[in-house]
């Protein structure tokens, strides 16, 4: 396994990277209490994408962590969570968006948010904003009370916490450093990531 260098996603922005089967993606919270929205599409057919509904259904739980599989909309494994030092993430809420900032936060001209940043990162693959699904919101702390009321709380991640994901198919992955204040305790910070390439391993 060849270890790549750590790369940084600037606050309120996004990046995309291609993975082959067996490659490992490590998503790191360098400063603590920051969320990264992650989505992925099969390189063979971008109509196949990372599905929250399938992943939650097959795991029979809301909060996915070490040992769990993340599935596509076609019920194909896309990722295995190999290691998770935080243990609390969200796979239910949609990426923050320009319209969300206007409707929920009262911004007169909303920012692109994670939805727009994911779409910008995926534009070279012909994936537009209307195809951005519910993301795997790494480090996001979402709680539900007995009445089903949803609360977005400060992330539980501390500086240096990470999630290690193994790719189970060739795919393009897009990630963000989240733009929503509630997701990062209103302190907008970067997200780091590193790719370890199986194909470039030295014998």
PDB file of N, CA, C and O in Angstrom, residues 130-158:
ATOM      1  N   UNK A 130     -28.373  18.650  -9.274  1.00  0.00           N
ATOM      2  CA  UNK A 130     -29.592  17.890  -9.005  1.00  0.00           C
ATOM      3  C   UNK A 130     -29.329  16.417  -8.729  1.00  0.00           C
ATOM      4  O   UNK A 130     -30.238  15.689  -8.318  1.00  0.00           O
ATOM      5  N   UNK A 131     -28.110  15.969  -8.948  1.00  0.00           N
ATOM      6  CA  UNK A 131     -27.757  14.568  -8.703  1.00  0.00           C
ATOM      7  C   UNK A 131     -26.990  14.369  -7.397  1.00  0.00           C
ATOM      8  O   UNK A 131     -26.549  13.249  -7.104  1.00  0.00           O
ATOM      9  N   UNK A 132     -26.830  15.424  -6.614  1.00  0.00           N
ATOM     10  CA  UNK A 132     -26.131  15.295  -5.331  1.00  0.00           C
ATOM     11  C   UNK A 132     -27.098  14.667  -4.319  1.00  0.00           C
ATOM     12  O   UNK A 132     -28.122  15.247  -3.980  1.00  0.00           O
ATOM     13  N   UNK A 133     -26.783  13.465  -3.820  1.00  0.00           N
ATOM     14  CA  UNK A 133     -27.694  12.779  -2.900  1.00  0.00           C
ATOM     15  C   UNK A 133     -27.419  13.160  -1.441  1.00  0.00           C
ATOM     16  O   UNK A 133     -26.555  14.004  -1.158  1.00  0.00           O
ATOM     17  N   UNK A 134     -28.152  12.532  -0.533  1.00  0.00           N
ATOM     18  CA  UNK A 134     -27.808  12.626   0.891  1.00  0.00           C
ATOM     19  C   UNK A 134     -26.378  12.129   1.046  1.00  0.00           C
ATOM     20  O   UNK A 134     -26.019  11.057   0.555  1.00  0.00           O
ATOM     21  N   UNK A 135     -25.553  12.927   1.707  1.00  0.00           N
ATOM     22  CA  UNK A 135     -24.142  12.588   1.861  1.00  0.00           C
ATOM     23  C   UNK A 135     -23.898  11.828   3.161  1.00  0.00           C
ATOM     24  O   UNK A 135     -24.703  11.889   4.100  1.00  0.00           O
ATOM     25  N   UNK A 136     -22.780  11.103   3.198  1.00  0.00           N
ATOM     26  CA  UNK A 136     -22.284  10.554   4.461  1.00  0.00           C
ATOM     27  C   UNK A 136     -21.577  11.703   5.162  1.00  0.00           C
ATOM     28  O   UNK A 136     -20.490  12.117   4.768  1.00  0.00           O
ATOM     29  N   UNK A 137     -22.227  12.247   6.182  1.00  0.00           N
ATOM     30  CA  UNK A 137     -21.742  13.457   6.848  1.00  0.00           C
ATOM     31  C   UNK A 137     -20.781  13.068   7.968  1.00  0.00           C
ATOM     32  O   UNK A 137     -21.176  12.894   9.130  1.00  0.00           O
ATOM     33  N   UNK A 138     -19.519  12.939   7.595  1.00  0.00           N
ATOM     34  CA  UNK A 138     -18.498  12.469   8.529  1.00  0.00           C
ATOM     35  C   UNK A 138     -18.305  13.490   9.648  1.00  0.00           C
ATOM     36  O   UNK A 138     -18.170  14.685   9.396  1.00  0.00           O
ATOM     37  N   UNK A 139     -18.341  13.002  10.879  1.00  0.00           N
ATOM     38  CA  UNK A 139     -18.191  13.768  12.129  1.00  0.00           C
ATOM     39  C   UNK A 139     -19.434  14.582  12.499  1.00  0.00           C
ATOM     40  O   UNK A 139     -19.460  15.220  13.549  1.00  0.00           O
ATOM     41  N   UNK A 140     -20.478  14.564  11.681  1.00  0.00           N
ATOM     42  CA  UNK A 140     -21.666  15.364  11.997  1.00  0.00           C
ATOM     43  C   UNK A 140     -22.454  14.711  13.137  1.00  0.00           C
ATOM     44  O   UNK A 140     -22.695  13.499  13.129  1.00  0.00           O
ATOM     45  N   UNK A 141     -22.887  15.523  14.101  1.00  0.00           N
ATOM     46  CA  UNK A 141     -23.576  15.041  15.304  1.00  0.00           C
ATOM     47  C   UNK A 141     -25.041  15.453  15.229  1.00  0.00           C
ATOM     48  O   UNK A 141     -25.395  16.590  15.509  1.00  0.00           O
ATOM     49  N   UNK A 142     -25.879  14.515  14.824  1.00  0.00           N
ATOM     50  CA  UNK A 142     -27.312  14.741  14.712  1.00  0.00           C
ATOM     51  C   UNK A 142     -28.018  13.893  15.759  1.00  0.00           C
ATOM     52  O   UNK A 142     -27.731  12.701  15.903  1.00  0.00           O
ATOM     53  N   UNK A 143     -28.942  14.521  16.498  1.00  0.00           N
ATOM     54  CA  UNK A 143     -29.689  13.815  17.540  1.00  0.00           C
ATOM     55  C   UNK A 143     -31.185  13.906  17.251  1.00  0.00           C
ATOM     56  O   UNK A 143     -31.652  14.850  16.613  1.00  0.00           O
ATOM     57  N   UNK A 144     -31.924  12.911  17.748  1.00  0.00           N
ATOM     58  CA  UNK A 144     -33.378  12.847  17.574  1.00  0.00           C
ATOM     59  C   UNK A 144     -34.010  12.615  18.946  1.00  0.00           C
ATOM     60  O   UNK A 144     -33.593  11.711  19.675  1.00  0.00           O
ATOM     61  N   UNK A 145     -35.009  13.440  19.301  1.00  0.00           N
ATOM     62  CA  UNK A 145     -35.671  13.209  20.581  1.00  0.00           C
ATOM     63  C   UNK A 145     -36.844  12.243  20.415  1.00  0.00           C
ATOM     64  O   UNK A 145     -37.091  11.724  19.311  1.00  0.00           O
ATOM     65  N   UNK A 146     -37.587  11.991  21.490  1.00  0.00           N
ATOM     66  CA  UNK A 146     -38.655  11.000  21.452  1.00  0.00           C
ATOM     67  C   UNK A 146     -39.775  11.386  20.488  1.00  0.00           C
ATOM     68  O   UNK A 146     -40.504  10.525  19.988  1.00  0.00           O
ATOM     69  N   UNK A 147     -39.916  12.681  20.241  1.00  0.00           N
ATOM     70  CA  UNK A 147     -40.949  13.146  19.312  1.00  0.00           C
ATOM     71  C   UNK A 147     -40.454  13.176  17.870  1.00  0.00           C
ATOM     72  O   UNK A 147     -41.199  13.551  16.963  1.00  0.00           O
ATOM     73  N   UNK A 148     -39.188  12.798  17.666  1.00  0.00           N
ATOM     74  CA  UNK A 148     -38.630  12.803  16.322  1.00  0.00           C
ATOM     75  C   UNK A 148     -38.056  14.137  15.898  1.00  0.00           C
ATOM     76  O   UNK A 148     -37.702  14.316  14.722  1.00  0.00           O
ATOM     77  N   UNK A 149     -37.941  15.102  16.830  1.00  0.00           N
ATOM     78  CA  UNK A 149     -37.369  16.404  16.504  1.00  0.00           C
ATOM     79  C   UNK A 149     -35.858  16.256  16.302  1.00  0.00           C
ATOM     80  O   UNK A 149     -35.166  15.609  17.096  1.00  0.00           O
ATOM     81  N   UNK A 150     -35.378  16.859  15.239  1.00  0.00           N
ATOM     82  CA  UNK A 150     -33.969  16.742  14.857  1.00  0.00           C
ATOM     83  C   UNK A 150     -33.168  17.915  15.404  1.00  0.00           C
ATOM     84  O   UNK A 150     -33.592  19.074  15.288  1.00  0.00           O
ATOM     85  N   UNK A 151     -32.005  17.621  15.982  1.00  0.00           N
ATOM     86  CA  UNK A 151     -31.090  18.663  16.450  1.00  0.00           C
ATOM     87  C   UNK A 151     -29.713  18.413  15.853  1.00  0.00           C
ATOM     88  O   UNK A 151     -29.234  17.272  15.855  1.00  0.00           O
ATOM     89  N   UNK A 152     -29.099  19.474  15.327  1.00  0.00           N
ATOM     90  CA  UNK A 152     -27.713  19.395  14.861  1.00  0.00           C
ATOM     91  C   UNK A 152     -26.844  19.990  15.959  1.00  0.00           C
ATOM     92  O   UNK A 152     -26.932  21.177  16.265  1.00  0.00           O
ATOM     93  N   UNK A 153     -26.004  19.160  16.568  1.00  0.00           N
ATOM     94  CA  UNK A 153     -25.182  19.539  17.707  1.00  0.00           C
ATOM     95  C   UNK A 153     -23.717  19.656  17.284  1.00  0.00           C
ATOM     96  O   UNK A 153     -23.328  19.157  16.223  1.00  0.00           O
ATOM     97  N   UNK A 154     -22.887  20.299  18.100  1.00  0.00           N
ATOM     98  CA  UNK A 154     -21.463  20.367  17.760  1.00  0.00           C
ATOM     99  C   UNK A 154     -20.881  18.968  17.595  1.00  0.00           C
ATOM    100  O   UNK A 154     -21.207  18.054  18.373  1.00  0.00           O
ATOM    101  N   UNK A 155     -20.041  18.757  16.585  1.00  0.00           N
ATOM    102  CA  UNK A 155     -19.446  17.436  16.384  1.00  0.00           C
ATOM    103  C   UNK A 155     -18.689  16.955  17.621  1.00  0.00           C
ATOM    104  O   UNK A 155     -18.159  17.760  18.397  1.00  0.00           O
ATOM    105  N   UNK A 156     -18.629  15.639  17.772  1.00  0.00           N
ATOM    106  CA  UNK A 156     -17.879  15.044  18.875  1.00  0.00           C
ATOM    107  C   UNK A 156     -16.409  14.837  18.521  1.00  0.00           C
ATOM    108  O   UNK A 156     -15.614  14.457  19.378  1.00  0.00           O
ATOM    109  N   UNK A 157     -16.058  15.084  17.273  1.00  0.00           N
ATOM    110  CA  UNK A 157     -14.677  14.857  16.830  1.00  0.00           C
ATOM    111  C   UNK A 157     -13.719  15.839  17.475  1.00  0.00           C
ATOM    112  O   UNK A 157     -14.017  17.022  17.651  1.00  0.00           O
ATOM    113  N   UNK A 158     -12.549  15.308  17.804  1.00  0.00           N
ATOM    114  CA  UNK A 158     -11.456  16.122  18.340  1.00  0.00           C
ATOM    115  C   UNK A 158     -10.350  16.218  17.294  1.00  0.00           C
ATOM    116  O   UNK A 158     -10.334  15.469  16.325  1.00  0.00           O
TER     117      UNK A 158
END
